[in-house]
Amino acid sequence: MTTHVLILCTHNSARSVLSEGMLNHLAAKAGKDVRAHSAGSAPSGRLNPFALEALTQAGVDVSGYRSKSWDEFTTPEAPPLSIVITVCDSAAAEQCPVFFGGNGQPVKVHWGYPDPSNAEGGDEGKRRAFELTRQAIGFRMLQLLALPLDTMSKAELQQSLSDIAKS
């Protein structure tokens, strides 16, 4: 059974898109039945070009990616979510979205990353920040994929995801 993971950030243009891309890419390479989706509580309607560039340079296929509302994941037609991850940086006083779910209640965890869109140093500074964020996200996604998702209880999954947040 496919493990569906929803990654949320307010605008669904950068960190959540990097996360969706990395998890789908790494899951496919590892032969894992995991499918990532991303959404936002207030989607911008556009994807950050630096996010797309960082993913493309890492070999991730970004065709079909778009900025979308989390409302798409609360309908009966939505995939059954097992995990919801918020990736906004609450330390920067950002408003993190809270997801109430659709079918059943997924395990929820916060993996905050500073917004690479705010990096200094012009375009090169932003490129560097997006690449570093992509790498940090990829590291956590590899840890998620190493978990025995098919056999874990919700409590075990919650604890493991919280432990990954501390890494």
Tab-separated table of C-alpha atoms in Angstrom:
chain	number	residue	atom	x	y	z
A	1	MET	CA	0.000	0.000	0.000
A	2	THR	CA	1.342	3.417	-0.962
A	3	THR	CA	2.412	5.709	1.863
A	4	HIS	CA	1.157	9.189	0.955
A	5	VAL	CA	3.054	12.112	2.491
A	6	LEU	CA	1.760	15.683	2.344
A	7	ILE	CA	4.333	18.439	2.832
A	8	LEU	CA	2.959	21.841	3.780
A	9	CYS	CA	4.315	25.357	3.774
A	10	THR	CA	2.284	28.521	3.612
A	11	HIS	CA	2.851	29.487	-0.060
A	12	ASN	CA	3.774	26.076	-1.579
A	13	SER	CA	6.440	27.623	-3.754
A	14	ALA	CA	9.845	26.670	-2.303
A	15	ARG	CA	10.508	24.401	0.715
A	16	SER	CA	7.435	22.202	0.305
A	17	VAL	CA	8.175	21.843	-3.415
A	18	LEU	CA	11.822	20.948	-2.684
A	19	SER	CA	10.542	18.352	-0.191
A	20	GLU	CA	7.993	16.861	-2.586
A	21	GLY	CA	10.589	16.617	-5.333
A	22	MET	CA	13.282	15.075	-3.161
A	23	LEU	CA	11.007	12.515	-1.499
A	24	ASN	CA	9.484	11.360	-4.790
A	25	HIS	CA	12.916	11.211	-6.451
A	26	LEU	CA	14.593	9.314	-3.616
A	27	ALA	CA	11.631	6.945	-3.142
A	28	ALA	CA	11.688	6.037	-6.839
A	29	LYS	CA	15.453	5.425	-6.741
A	30	ALA	CA	15.065	3.218	-3.644
A	31	GLY	CA	12.055	1.333	-5.014
A	32	LYS	CA	9.876	2.464	-2.099
A	33	ASP	CA	6.097	2.765	-2.417
A	34	VAL	CA	6.014	6.327	-1.067
A	35	ARG	CA	4.327	9.241	-2.829
A	36	ALA	CA	4.920	12.851	-1.795
A	37	HIS	CA	2.531	15.739	-2.396
A	38	SER	CA	2.905	19.382	-1.453
A	39	ALA	CA	0.423	22.150	-0.763
A	40	GLY	CA	0.001	25.430	1.064
A	41	SER	CA	-2.516	27.166	3.275
A	42	ALA	CA	-2.159	30.318	1.136
A	43	PRO	CA	-0.578	29.084	-2.128
A	44	SER	CA	1.236	31.693	-4.186
A	45	GLY	CA	0.131	30.138	-7.459
A	46	ARG	CA	3.730	29.980	-8.709
A	47	LEU	CA	6.791	27.885	-8.010
A	48	ASN	CA	10.024	29.587	-7.048
A	49	PRO	CA	12.400	29.302	-10.028
A	50	PHE	CA	15.362	28.706	-7.682
A	51	ALA	CA	13.554	25.688	-6.203
A	52	LEU	CA	12.915	24.278	-9.661
A	53	GLU	CA	16.536	24.922	-10.640
A	54	ALA	CA	17.909	23.170	-7.527
A	55	LEU	CA	15.687	20.139	-8.119
A	56	THR	CA	16.441	19.940	-11.840
A	57	GLN	CA	20.183	20.123	-11.230
A	58	ALA	CA	19.797	17.220	-8.777
A	59	GLY	CA	18.137	15.126	-11.487
A	60	VAL	CA	14.568	15.526	-10.219
A	61	ASP	CA	11.768	15.623	-12.800
A	62	VAL	CA	9.639	18.670	-11.936
A	63	SER	CA	7.145	18.360	-14.783
A	64	GLY	CA	3.612	18.613	-13.503
A	65	TYR	CA	4.572	20.423	-10.297
A	66	ARG	CA	2.386	23.378	-9.337
A	67	SER	CA	1.525	25.538	-6.348
A	68	LYS	CA	-1.746	24.295	-4.861
A	69	SER	CA	-4.021	24.609	-1.874
A	70	TRP	CA	-4.198	22.045	0.886
A	71	ASP	CA	-7.963	22.032	0.226
A	72	GLU	CA	-7.246	19.507	-2.547
A	73	PHE	CA	-6.240	17.023	0.164
A	74	THR	CA	-9.420	17.305	2.251
A	75	THR	CA	-11.840	15.894	-0.328
A	76	PRO	CA	-13.057	12.293	-0.507
A	77	GLU	CA	-11.074	11.892	-3.771
A	78	ALA	CA	-7.783	12.860	-2.086
A	79	PRO	CA	-5.173	10.176	-1.459
A	80	PRO	CA	-5.261	8.682	2.050
A	81	LEU	CA	-2.508	10.557	3.860
A	82	SER	CA	-0.242	8.713	6.263
A	83	ILE	CA	2.101	11.600	7.123
A	84	VAL	CA	1.840	15.408	7.082
A	85	ILE	CA	5.078	17.383	7.399
A	86	THR	CA	5.230	21.164	7.835
A	87	VAL	CA	8.482	22.716	6.608
A	88	CYS	CA	8.078	26.416	7.384
A	89	ASP	CA	10.497	28.021	9.841
A	90	SER	CA	8.534	28.815	12.982
A	91	ALA	CA	11.713	30.320	14.483
A	92	ALA	CA	11.384	33.084	11.900
A	93	ALA	CA	7.864	33.821	13.184
A	94	GLU	CA	6.261	32.409	10.043
A	95	GLN	CA	2.697	31.255	10.277
A	96	CYS	CA	2.882	27.474	9.827
A	97	PRO	CA	-0.205	25.862	8.371
A	98	VAL	CA	-2.169	23.425	10.519
A	99	PHE	CA	-3.692	20.511	8.625
A	100	PHE	CA	-6.859	18.864	9.874
A	101	GLY	CA	-6.864	16.079	7.303
A	102	GLY	CA	-9.393	14.363	5.144
A	103	ASN	CA	-9.722	10.580	5.429
A	104	GLY	CA	-8.510	9.567	8.882
A	105	GLN	CA	-5.833	11.398	10.814
A	106	PRO	CA	-2.284	11.258	9.494
A	107	VAL	CA	0.799	11.434	11.706
A	108	LYS	CA	1.966	15.072	11.821
A	109	VAL	CA	5.485	16.432	12.332
A	110	HIS	CA	7.285	19.752	11.930
A	111	TRP	CA	10.637	19.847	10.098
A	112	GLY	CA	11.381	23.565	9.879
A	113	TYR	CA	13.814	25.097	7.401
A	114	PRO	CA	14.686	28.789	6.999
A	115	ASP	CA	13.187	30.293	3.860
A	116	PRO	CA	15.910	30.226	1.165
A	117	SER	CA	13.950	32.907	-0.714
A	118	ASN	CA	15.163	35.380	1.907
A	119	ALA	CA	18.861	34.618	1.375
A	120	GLU	CA	21.196	37.536	0.885
A	121	GLY	CA	23.790	37.829	-1.861
A	122	GLY	CA	21.606	38.260	-4.916
A	123	ASP	CA	20.825	35.382	-7.245
A	124	GLU	CA	24.004	33.476	-6.361
A	125	GLY	CA	23.212	33.711	-2.651
A	126	LYS	CA	19.696	32.412	-3.303
A	127	ARG	CA	20.996	29.568	-5.486
A	128	ARG	CA	23.376	28.534	-2.715
A	129	ALA	CA	20.624	28.753	-0.079
A	130	PHE	CA	18.215	26.686	-2.180
A	131	GLU	CA	20.852	24.025	-2.844
A	132	LEU	CA	21.755	23.798	0.856
A	133	THR	CA	18.059	23.564	1.760
A	134	ARG	CA	17.541	20.869	-0.886
A	135	GLN	CA	20.440	18.875	0.569
A	136	ALA	CA	19.146	19.218	4.152
A	137	ILE	CA	15.670	18.125	3.065
A	138	GLY	CA	17.133	15.202	1.121
A	139	PHE	CA	18.987	14.000	4.216
A	140	ARG	CA	15.771	13.858	6.235
A	141	MET	CA	13.852	12.232	3.387
A	142	LEU	CA	16.473	9.471	3.211
A	143	GLN	CA	15.945	8.879	6.929
A	144	LEU	CA	12.170	8.733	6.405
A	145	LEU	CA	12.609	6.203	3.584
A	146	ALA	CA	14.831	4.028	5.806
A	147	LEU	CA	11.906	3.504	8.217
A	148	PRO	CA	9.854	0.271	8.016
A	149	LEU	CA	6.726	2.284	7.120
A	150	ASP	CA	4.585	-0.786	6.375
A	151	THR	CA	5.034	-2.282	9.841
A	152	MET	CA	5.168	0.741	12.153
A	153	SER	CA	2.338	1.753	14.463
A	154	LYS	CA	1.247	5.400	14.384
A	155	ALA	CA	2.981	5.971	17.723
A	156	GLU	CA	6.237	4.440	16.466
A	157	LEU	CA	6.032	6.474	13.278
A	158	GLN	CA	5.349	9.669	15.238
A	159	GLN	CA	8.374	9.045	17.478
A	160	SER	CA	10.652	8.210	14.537
A	161	LEU	CA	9.610	11.319	12.591
A	162	SER	CA	10.119	13.472	15.695
A	163	ASP	CA	13.587	11.950	16.117
A	164	ILE	CA	14.404	12.782	12.479
A	165	ALA	CA	13.338	16.388	13.159
A	166	LYS	CA	16.119	16.600	15.751
A	167	SER	CA	18.805	15.349	13.335
